[in-house]
mmCIF file of C-alpha atoms and ligand atoms in Angstrom:
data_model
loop_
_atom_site.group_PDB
_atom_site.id
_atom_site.type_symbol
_atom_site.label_atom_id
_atom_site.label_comp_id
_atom_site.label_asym_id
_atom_site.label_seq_id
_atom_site.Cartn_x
_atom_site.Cartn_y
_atom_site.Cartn_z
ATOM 1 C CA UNK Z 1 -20.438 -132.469 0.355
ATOM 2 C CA UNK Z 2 -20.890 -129.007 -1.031
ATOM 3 C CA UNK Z 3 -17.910 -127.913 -2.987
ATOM 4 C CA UNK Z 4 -16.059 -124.047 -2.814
ATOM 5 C CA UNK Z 5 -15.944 -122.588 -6.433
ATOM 6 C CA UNK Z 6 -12.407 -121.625 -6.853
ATOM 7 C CA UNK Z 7 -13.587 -118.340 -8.111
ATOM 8 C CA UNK Z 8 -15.077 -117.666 -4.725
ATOM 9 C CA UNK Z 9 -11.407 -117.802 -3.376
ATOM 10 C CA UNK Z 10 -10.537 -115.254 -5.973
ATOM 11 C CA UNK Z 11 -13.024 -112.796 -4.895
ATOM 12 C CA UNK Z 12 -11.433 -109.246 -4.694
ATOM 13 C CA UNK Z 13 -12.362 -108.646 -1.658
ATOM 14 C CA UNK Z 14 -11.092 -111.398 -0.367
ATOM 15 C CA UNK Z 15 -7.067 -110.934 -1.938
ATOM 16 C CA UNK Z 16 -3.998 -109.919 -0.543
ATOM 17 C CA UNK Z 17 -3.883 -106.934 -2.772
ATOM 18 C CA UNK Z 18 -7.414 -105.574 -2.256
ATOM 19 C CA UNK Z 19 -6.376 -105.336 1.804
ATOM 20 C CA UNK Z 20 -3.267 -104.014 1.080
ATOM 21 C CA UNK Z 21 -4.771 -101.125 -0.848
ATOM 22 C CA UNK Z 22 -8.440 -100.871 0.900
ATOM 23 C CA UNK Z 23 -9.782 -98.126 2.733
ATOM 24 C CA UNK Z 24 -10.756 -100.449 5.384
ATOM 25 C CA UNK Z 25 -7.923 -102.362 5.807
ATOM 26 C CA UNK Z 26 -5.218 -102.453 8.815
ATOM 27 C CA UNK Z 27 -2.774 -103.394 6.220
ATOM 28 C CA UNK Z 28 -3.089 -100.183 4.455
ATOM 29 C CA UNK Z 29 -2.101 -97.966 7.359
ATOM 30 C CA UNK Z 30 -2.596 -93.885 6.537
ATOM 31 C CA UNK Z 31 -1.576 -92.647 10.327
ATOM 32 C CA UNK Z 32 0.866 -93.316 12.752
ATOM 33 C CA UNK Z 33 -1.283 -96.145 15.449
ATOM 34 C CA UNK Z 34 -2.497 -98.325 12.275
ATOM 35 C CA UNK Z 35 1.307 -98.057 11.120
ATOM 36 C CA UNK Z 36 2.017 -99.825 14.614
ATOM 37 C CA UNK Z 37 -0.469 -102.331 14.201
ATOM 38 C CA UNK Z 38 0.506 -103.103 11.134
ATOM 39 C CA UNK Z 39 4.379 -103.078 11.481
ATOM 40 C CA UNK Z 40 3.159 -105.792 14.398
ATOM 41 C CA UNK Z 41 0.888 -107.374 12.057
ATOM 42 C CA UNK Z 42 3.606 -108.104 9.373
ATOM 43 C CA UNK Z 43 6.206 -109.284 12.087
ATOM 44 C CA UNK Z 44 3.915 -111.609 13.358
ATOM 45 C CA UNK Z 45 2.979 -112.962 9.775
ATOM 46 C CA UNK Z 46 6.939 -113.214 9.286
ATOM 47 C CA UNK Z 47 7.856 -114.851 12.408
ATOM 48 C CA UNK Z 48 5.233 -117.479 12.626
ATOM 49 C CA UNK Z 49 5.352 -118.033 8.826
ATOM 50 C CA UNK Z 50 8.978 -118.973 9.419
ATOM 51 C CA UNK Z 51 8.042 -120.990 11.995
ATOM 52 C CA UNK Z 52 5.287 -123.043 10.454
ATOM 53 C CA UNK Z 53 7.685 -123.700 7.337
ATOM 54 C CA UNK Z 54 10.720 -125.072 9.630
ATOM 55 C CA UNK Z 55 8.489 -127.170 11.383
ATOM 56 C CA UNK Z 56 7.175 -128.760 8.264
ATOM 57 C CA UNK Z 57 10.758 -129.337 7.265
ATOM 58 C CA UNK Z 58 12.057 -130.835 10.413
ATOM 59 C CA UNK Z 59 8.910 -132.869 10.270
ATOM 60 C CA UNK Z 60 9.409 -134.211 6.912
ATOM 61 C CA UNK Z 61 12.995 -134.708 7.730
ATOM 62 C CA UNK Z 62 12.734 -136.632 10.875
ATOM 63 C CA UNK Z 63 10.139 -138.952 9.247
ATOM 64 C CA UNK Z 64 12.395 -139.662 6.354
ATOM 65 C CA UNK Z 65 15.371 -140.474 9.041
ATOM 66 C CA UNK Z 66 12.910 -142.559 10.961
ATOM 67 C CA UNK Z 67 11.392 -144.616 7.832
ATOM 68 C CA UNK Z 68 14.777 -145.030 6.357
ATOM 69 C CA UNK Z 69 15.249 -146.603 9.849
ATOM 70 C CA UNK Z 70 18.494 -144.791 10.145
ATOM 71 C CA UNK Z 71 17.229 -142.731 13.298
ATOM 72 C CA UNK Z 72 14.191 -144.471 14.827
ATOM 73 C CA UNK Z 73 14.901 -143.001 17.856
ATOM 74 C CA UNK Z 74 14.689 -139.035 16.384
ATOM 75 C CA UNK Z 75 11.330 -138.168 17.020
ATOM 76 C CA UNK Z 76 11.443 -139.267 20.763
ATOM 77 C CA UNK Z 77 14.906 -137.366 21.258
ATOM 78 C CA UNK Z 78 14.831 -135.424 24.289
ATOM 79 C CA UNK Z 79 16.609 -132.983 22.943
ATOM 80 C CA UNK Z 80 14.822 -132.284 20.180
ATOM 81 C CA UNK Z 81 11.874 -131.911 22.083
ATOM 82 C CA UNK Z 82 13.314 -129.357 24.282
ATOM 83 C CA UNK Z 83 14.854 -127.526 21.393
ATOM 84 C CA UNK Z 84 11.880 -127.164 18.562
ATOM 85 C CA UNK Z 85 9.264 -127.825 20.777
ATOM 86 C CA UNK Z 86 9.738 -125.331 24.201
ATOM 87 C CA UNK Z 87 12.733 -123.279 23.137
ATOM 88 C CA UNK Z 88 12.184 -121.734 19.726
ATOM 89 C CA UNK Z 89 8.494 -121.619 20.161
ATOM 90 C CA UNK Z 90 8.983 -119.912 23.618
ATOM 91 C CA UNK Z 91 11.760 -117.054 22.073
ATOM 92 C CA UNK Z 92 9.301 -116.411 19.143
ATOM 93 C CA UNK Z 93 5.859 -116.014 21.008
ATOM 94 C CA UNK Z 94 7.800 -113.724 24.015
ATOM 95 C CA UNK Z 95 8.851 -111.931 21.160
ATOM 96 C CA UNK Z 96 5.548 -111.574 19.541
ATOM 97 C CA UNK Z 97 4.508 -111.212 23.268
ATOM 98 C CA UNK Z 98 6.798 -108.210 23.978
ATOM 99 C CA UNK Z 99 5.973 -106.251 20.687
ATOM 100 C CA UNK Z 100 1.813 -106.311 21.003
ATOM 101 C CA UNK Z 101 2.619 -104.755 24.774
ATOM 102 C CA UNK Z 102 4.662 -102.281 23.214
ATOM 103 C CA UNK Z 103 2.401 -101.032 20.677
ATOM 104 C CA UNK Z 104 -0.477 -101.788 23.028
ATOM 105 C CA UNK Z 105 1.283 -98.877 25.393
ATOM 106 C CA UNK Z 106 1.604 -96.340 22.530
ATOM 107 C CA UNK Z 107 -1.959 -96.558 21.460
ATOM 108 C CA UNK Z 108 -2.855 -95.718 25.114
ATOM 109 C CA UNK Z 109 -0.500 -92.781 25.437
ATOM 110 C CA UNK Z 110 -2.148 -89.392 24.402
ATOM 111 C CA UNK Z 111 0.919 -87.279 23.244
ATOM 112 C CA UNK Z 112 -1.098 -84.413 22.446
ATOM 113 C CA UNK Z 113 -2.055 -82.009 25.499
ATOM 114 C CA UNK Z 114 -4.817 -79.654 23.819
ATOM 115 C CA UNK Z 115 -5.203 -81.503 20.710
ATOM 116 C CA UNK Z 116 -8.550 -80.915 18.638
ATOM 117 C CA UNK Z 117 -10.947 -83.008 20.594
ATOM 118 C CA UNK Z 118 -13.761 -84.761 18.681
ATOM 119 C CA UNK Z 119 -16.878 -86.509 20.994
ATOM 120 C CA UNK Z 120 -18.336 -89.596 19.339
ATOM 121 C CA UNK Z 121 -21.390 -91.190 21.191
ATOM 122 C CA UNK Z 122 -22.174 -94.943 20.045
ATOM 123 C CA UNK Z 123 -26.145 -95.412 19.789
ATOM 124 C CA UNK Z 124 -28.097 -98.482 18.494
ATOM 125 C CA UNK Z 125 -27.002 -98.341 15.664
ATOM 126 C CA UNK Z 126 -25.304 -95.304 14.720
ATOM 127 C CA UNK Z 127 -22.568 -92.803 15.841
ATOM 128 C CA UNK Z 128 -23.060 -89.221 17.136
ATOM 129 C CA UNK Z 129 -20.401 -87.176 16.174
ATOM 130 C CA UNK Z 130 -19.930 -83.688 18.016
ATOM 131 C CA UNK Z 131 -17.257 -80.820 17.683
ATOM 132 C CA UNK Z 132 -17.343 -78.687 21.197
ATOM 133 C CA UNK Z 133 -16.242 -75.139 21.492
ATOM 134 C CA UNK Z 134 -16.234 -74.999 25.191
ATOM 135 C CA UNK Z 135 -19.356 -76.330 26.121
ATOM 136 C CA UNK Z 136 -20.970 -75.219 22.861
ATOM 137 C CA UNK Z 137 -21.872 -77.809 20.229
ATOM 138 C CA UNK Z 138 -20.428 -76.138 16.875
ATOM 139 C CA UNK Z 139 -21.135 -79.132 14.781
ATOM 140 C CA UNK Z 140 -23.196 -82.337 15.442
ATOM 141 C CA UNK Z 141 -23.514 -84.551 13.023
ATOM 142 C CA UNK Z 142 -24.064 -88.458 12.439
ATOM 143 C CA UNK Z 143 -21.146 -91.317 10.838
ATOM 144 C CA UNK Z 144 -18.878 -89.013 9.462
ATOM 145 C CA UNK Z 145 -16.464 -87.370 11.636
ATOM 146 C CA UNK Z 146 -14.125 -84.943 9.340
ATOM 147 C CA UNK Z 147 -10.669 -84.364 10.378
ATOM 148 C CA UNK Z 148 -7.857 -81.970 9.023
ATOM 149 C CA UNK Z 149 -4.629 -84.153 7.226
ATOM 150 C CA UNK Z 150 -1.995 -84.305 9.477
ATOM 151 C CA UNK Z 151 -3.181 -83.006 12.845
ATOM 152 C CA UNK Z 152 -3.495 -85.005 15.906
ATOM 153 C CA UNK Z 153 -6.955 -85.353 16.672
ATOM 154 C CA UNK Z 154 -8.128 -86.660 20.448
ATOM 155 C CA UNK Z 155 -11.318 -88.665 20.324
ATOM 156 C CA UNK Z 156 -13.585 -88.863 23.377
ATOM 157 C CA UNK Z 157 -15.793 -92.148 23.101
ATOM 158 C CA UNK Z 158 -18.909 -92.913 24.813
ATOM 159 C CA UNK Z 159 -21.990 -94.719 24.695
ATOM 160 C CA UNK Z 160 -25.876 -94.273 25.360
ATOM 161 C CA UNK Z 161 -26.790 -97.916 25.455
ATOM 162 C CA UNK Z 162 -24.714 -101.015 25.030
ATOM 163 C CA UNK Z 163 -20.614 -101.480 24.420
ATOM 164 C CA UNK Z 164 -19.511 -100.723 21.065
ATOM 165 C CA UNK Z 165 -16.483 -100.363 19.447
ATOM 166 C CA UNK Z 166 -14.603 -97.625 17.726
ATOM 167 C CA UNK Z 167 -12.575 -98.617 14.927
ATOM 168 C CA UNK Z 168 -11.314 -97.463 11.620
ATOM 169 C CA UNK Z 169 -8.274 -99.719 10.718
ATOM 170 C CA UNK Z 170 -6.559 -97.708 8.218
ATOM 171 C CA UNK Z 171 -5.946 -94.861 11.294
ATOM 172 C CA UNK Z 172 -5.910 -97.092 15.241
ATOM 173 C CA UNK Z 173 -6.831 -99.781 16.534
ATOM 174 C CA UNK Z 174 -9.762 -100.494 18.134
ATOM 175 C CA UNK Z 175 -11.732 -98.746 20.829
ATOM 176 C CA UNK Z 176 -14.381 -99.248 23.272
ATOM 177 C CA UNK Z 177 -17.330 -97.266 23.638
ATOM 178 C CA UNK Z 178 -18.761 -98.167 27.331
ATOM 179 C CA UNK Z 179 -21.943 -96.154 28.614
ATOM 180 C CA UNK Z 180 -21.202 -94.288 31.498
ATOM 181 C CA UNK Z 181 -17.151 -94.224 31.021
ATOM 182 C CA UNK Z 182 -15.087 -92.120 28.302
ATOM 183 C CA UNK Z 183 -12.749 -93.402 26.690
ATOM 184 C CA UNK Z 184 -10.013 -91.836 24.721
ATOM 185 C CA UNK Z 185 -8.180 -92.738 21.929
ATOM 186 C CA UNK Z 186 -6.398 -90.420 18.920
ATOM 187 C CA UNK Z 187 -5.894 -90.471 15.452
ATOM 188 C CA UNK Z 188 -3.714 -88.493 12.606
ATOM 189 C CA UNK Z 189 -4.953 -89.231 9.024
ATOM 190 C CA UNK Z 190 -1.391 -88.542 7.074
ATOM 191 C CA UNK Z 191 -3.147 -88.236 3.917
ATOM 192 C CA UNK Z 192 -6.309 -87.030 2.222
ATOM 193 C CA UNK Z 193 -9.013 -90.037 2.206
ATOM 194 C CA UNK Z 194 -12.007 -91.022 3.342
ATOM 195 C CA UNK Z 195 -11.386 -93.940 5.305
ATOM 196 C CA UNK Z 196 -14.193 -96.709 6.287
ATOM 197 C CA UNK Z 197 -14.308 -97.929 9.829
ATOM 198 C CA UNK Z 198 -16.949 -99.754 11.363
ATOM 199 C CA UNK Z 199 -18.207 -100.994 14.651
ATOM 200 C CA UNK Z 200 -15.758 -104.014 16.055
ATOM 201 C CA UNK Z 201 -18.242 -105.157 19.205
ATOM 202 C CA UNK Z 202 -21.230 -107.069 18.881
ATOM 203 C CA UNK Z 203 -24.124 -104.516 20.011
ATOM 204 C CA UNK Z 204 -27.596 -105.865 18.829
ATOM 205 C CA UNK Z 205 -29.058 -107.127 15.043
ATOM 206 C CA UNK Z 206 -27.903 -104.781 13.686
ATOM 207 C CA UNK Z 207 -24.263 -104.200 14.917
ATOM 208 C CA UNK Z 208 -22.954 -105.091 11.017
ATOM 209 C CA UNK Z 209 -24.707 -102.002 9.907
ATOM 210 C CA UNK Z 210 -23.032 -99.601 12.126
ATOM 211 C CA UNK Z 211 -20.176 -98.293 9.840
ATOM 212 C CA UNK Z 212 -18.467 -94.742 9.621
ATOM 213 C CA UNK Z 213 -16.248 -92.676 7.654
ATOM 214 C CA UNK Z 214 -13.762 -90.631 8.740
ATOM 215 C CA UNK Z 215 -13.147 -87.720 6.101
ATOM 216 C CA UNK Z 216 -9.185 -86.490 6.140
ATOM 217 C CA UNK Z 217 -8.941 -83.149 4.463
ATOM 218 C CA UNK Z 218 -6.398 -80.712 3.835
ATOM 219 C CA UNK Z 219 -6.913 -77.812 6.334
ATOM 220 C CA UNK Z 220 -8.845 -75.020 4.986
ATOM 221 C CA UNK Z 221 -10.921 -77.159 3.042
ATOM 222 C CA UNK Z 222 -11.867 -78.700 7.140
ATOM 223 C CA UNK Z 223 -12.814 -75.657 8.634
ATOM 224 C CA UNK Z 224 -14.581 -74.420 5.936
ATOM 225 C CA UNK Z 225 -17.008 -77.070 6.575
ATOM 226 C CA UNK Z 226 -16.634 -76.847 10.397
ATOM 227 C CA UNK Z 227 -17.898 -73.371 9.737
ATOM 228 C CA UNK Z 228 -20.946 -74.171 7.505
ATOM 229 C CA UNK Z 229 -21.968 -76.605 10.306
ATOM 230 C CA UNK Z 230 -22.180 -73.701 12.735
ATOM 231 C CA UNK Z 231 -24.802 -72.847 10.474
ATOM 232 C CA UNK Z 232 -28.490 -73.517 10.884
ATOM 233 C CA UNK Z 233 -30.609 -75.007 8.312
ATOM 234 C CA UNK Z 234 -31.363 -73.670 5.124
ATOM 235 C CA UNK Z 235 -34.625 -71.779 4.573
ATOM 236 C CA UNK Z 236 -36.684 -73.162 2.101
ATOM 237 C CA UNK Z 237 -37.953 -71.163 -0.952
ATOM 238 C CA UNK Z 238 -40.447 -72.736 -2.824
ATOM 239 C CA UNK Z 239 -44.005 -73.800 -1.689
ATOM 240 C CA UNK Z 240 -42.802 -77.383 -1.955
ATOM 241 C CA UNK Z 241 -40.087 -77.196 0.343
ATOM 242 C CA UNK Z 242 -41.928 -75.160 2.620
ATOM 243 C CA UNK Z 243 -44.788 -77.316 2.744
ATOM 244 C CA UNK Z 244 -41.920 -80.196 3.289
ATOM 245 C CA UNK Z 245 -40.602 -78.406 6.214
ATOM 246 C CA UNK Z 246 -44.286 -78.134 7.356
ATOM 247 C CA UNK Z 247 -44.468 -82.281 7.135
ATOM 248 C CA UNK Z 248 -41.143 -82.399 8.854
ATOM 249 C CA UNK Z 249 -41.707 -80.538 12.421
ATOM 250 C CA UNK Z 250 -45.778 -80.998 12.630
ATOM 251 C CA UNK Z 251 -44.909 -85.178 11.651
ATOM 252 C CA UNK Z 252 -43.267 -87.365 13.543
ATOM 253 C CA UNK Z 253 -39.935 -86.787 11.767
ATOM 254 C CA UNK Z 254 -39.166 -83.936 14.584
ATOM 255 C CA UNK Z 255 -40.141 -85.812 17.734
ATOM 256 C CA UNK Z 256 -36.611 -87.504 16.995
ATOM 257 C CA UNK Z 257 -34.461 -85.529 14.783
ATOM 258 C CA UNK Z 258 -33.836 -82.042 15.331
ATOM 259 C CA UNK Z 259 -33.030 -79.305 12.537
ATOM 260 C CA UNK Z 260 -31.549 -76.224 13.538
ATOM 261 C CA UNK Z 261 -32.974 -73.065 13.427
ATOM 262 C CA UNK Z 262 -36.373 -74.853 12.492
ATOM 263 C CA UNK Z 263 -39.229 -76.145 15.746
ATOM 264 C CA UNK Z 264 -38.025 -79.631 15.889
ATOM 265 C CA UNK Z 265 -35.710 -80.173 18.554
ATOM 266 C CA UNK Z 266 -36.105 -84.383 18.752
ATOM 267 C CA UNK Z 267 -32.486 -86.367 20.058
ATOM 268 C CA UNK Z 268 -33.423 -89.359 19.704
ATOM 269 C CA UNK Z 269 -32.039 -90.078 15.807
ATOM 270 C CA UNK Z 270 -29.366 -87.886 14.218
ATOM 271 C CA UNK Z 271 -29.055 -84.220 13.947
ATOM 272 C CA UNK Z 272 -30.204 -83.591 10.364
ATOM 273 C CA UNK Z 273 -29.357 -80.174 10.290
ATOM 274 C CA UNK Z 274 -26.537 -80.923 7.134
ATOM 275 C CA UNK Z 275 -28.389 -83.987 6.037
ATOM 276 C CA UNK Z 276 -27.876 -83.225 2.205
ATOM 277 C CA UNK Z 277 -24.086 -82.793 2.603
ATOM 278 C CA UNK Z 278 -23.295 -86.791 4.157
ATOM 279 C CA UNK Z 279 -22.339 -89.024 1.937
ATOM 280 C CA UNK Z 280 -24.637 -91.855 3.377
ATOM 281 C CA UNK Z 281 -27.414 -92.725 5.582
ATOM 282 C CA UNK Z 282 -28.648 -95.127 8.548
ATOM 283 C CA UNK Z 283 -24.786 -95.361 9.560
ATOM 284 C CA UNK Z 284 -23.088 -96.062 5.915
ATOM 285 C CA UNK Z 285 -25.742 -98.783 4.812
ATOM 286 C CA UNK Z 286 -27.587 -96.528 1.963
ATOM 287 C CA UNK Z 287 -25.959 -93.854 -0.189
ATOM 288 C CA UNK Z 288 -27.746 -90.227 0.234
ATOM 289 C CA UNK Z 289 -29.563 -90.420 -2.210
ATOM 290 C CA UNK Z 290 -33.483 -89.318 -2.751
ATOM 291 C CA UNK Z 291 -34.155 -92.839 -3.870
ATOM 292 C CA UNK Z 292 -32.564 -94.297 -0.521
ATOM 293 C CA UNK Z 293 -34.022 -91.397 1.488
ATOM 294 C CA UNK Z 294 -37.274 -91.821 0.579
ATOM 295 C CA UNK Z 295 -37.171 -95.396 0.769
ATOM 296 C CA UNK Z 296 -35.764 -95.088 4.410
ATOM 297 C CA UNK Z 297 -38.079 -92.518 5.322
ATOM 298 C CA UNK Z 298 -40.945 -94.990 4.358
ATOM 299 C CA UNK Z 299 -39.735 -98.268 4.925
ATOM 300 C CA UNK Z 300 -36.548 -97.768 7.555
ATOM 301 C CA UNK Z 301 -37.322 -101.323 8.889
ATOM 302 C CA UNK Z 302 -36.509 -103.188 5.214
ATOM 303 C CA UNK Z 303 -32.989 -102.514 5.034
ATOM 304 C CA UNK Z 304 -32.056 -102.583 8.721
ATOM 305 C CA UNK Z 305 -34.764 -104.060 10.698
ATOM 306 C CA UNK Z 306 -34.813 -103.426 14.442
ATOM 307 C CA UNK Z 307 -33.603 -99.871 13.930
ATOM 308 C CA UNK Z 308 -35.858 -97.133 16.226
ATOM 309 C CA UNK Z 309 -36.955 -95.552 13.000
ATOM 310 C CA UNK Z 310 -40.442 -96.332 12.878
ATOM 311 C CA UNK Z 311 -42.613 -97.025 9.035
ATOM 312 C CA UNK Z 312 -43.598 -93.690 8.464
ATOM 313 C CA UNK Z 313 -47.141 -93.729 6.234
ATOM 314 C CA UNK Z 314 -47.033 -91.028 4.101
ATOM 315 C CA UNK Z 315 -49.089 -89.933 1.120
ATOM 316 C CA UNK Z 316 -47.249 -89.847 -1.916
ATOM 317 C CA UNK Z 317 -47.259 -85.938 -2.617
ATOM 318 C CA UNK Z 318 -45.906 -85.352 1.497
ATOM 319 C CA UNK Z 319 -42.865 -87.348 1.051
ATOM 320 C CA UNK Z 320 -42.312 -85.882 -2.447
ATOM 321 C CA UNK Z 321 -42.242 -82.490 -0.847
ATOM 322 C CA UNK Z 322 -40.514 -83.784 2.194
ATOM 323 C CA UNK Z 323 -37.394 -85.167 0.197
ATOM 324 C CA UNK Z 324 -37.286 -81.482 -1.404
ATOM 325 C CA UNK Z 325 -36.901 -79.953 1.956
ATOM 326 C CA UNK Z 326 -34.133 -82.666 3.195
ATOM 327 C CA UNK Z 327 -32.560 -82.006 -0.102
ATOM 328 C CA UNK Z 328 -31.675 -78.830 1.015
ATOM 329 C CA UNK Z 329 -30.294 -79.131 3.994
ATOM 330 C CA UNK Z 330 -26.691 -78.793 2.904
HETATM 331 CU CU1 CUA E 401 -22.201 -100.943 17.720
HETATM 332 CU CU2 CUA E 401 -21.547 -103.127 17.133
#
């Protein structure tokens, strides 16, 4: 038999605290759904906490009565039967019934008419995020979807392959993603963060690597970088980015990725447009760095294998310049 360290139990990530003050935690609730969920979440803990402890007691009780031999008959009473065993657990799970339907009916509700709409398409294994004027795309973009503090914001969910799962606890529940439906759902950060969520549906190897961050920000500091992403790509200015942007659209990088206001016009992988300015890449699993990017670039199948980023063979002095032209791309 294989024994648990007790410092295993102690992990941080594993402690009361750490979920009470994580950023992807349902117990740390920063908008009004996740405050639902978890206002539910603590009643239920509460309720069937209480529960489990008078049980215990009544237990313990009625075996001391019945060893004692004072009541031999308690454990059979009818009565008692009825009581702690139909009655109290019937009141407590309506009750717990009851409030999950209720907060169940206000995640579905959409109280905001014209509400700043954000699409977000699930793909194996990432998440295409898109800001529409219209029927203009102002801003497409990949795992980070950036929303202003304290405005409603409507989220239209779809998917190009399989189900996945929308969900980023510290803001709403969860979310389905279903190809060929769309589903909405909304969320209102009520304070500046950037807020983990991940993928809650099993959708292929590498469903665990599917995460996202949702970016609250105060207002102006939002549309100031709505309005950068209008933008196309930066021009490069030395002969090493240039000959970078050269590798990028005559390679195979822009049969699937397209940069704006550059030839490559792929759809297949993310719209790399803003590359330099996300905080991660291959959905949250590497921080943008060059080290990662290159590594990725080279090697996408080592650190999430069964991704549709092929090994990319490169010589040595074409992915140097290559990084210096991603780097760029603010
Ligand atoms: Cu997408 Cu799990």
């Amino acid at each position: 038999m294989k024994w648990i360290s007790p410092a295993l139990l102690l992990t941080p990530r594993l402690t009361l605290a750490s979920a009470l003050g994580g950023n992807q935690s349902a117990l740390n609730p920063h908008g009004p759904l996740a405050s639902r969920i978890s206002e539910l979440w603590w009643y239920m803990f509460a309720v069937l906490t209480a529960g489990y402890v008078v049980t215990l007691v009544i237990l313990f009780w009625a075996l001391r009565q019945g060893r004692r031999g004072k009541r031999p008959d308690l454990i059979k009473s009818r009565n008692v039967v009825l009581i702690w065993g139909l009655a109290i657990p019937g009141v407590v799970f309506t009750s717990v019934l009851f409030y999950s339907v209720l907060v169940g009916q206000t995640m579905s509700v959409d109280p905001y008419k014209n509400a700043l709409t954000i699409h977000i398409t699930g793909k194996q294994w990432w998440w295409q995020v898109r800001y529409l004027h219209g029927s203009d795309v102002i801003a497409d973009t990949a795992n980070e979807i950036h929303v202003p503090v304290g405005v409603p914001v409507k989220l239209k969910l779809s998917s190009t392959d399989v189900i996945h799962s929308f969900w980023a606890p510290n803001l709403s529940g969860k979310m389905d993603l279903i190809p060929g439906r769309t589903n909405e759902t909304w969320i209102r950060a009520d304070k500046e963060g950037v807020w983990r969520g991940a993928c809650a549906e099993f959708c292929g190897v590498q469903h665990a690597h599917m995460a996202f961050e949702v970016i609250a920000e105060k207002s102006d500091k939002y549309y100031q970088w709505l309005d950068w992403q209008r933008h196309p790509a930066i021009t490069p200015t030395t002969d090493q980015q240039r000959h970078g942007l050269m590798t990028f659209v005559t390679g195979p990088c822009g049969m699937c990725h397209a940069v704006r206001g550059t030839t490559a016009h792929g759809s297949a992988g993310p719209d790399l447009t803003h590359l330099a300015g996300r905080r991660t890449i291959a959905a949250g699993t590497l921080p943008n760095t060059r080290g990662h990017l290159g590594g990725w670039i080279v090697n996408a199948q080592g650190p999430k294998p069964g991704n549709y980023m092929p090994r990319l063979n490169m010589e040595p002095e074409q992915l140097d310049s290559l990084l210096s032209y991603l780097e760029i791309l603010k």
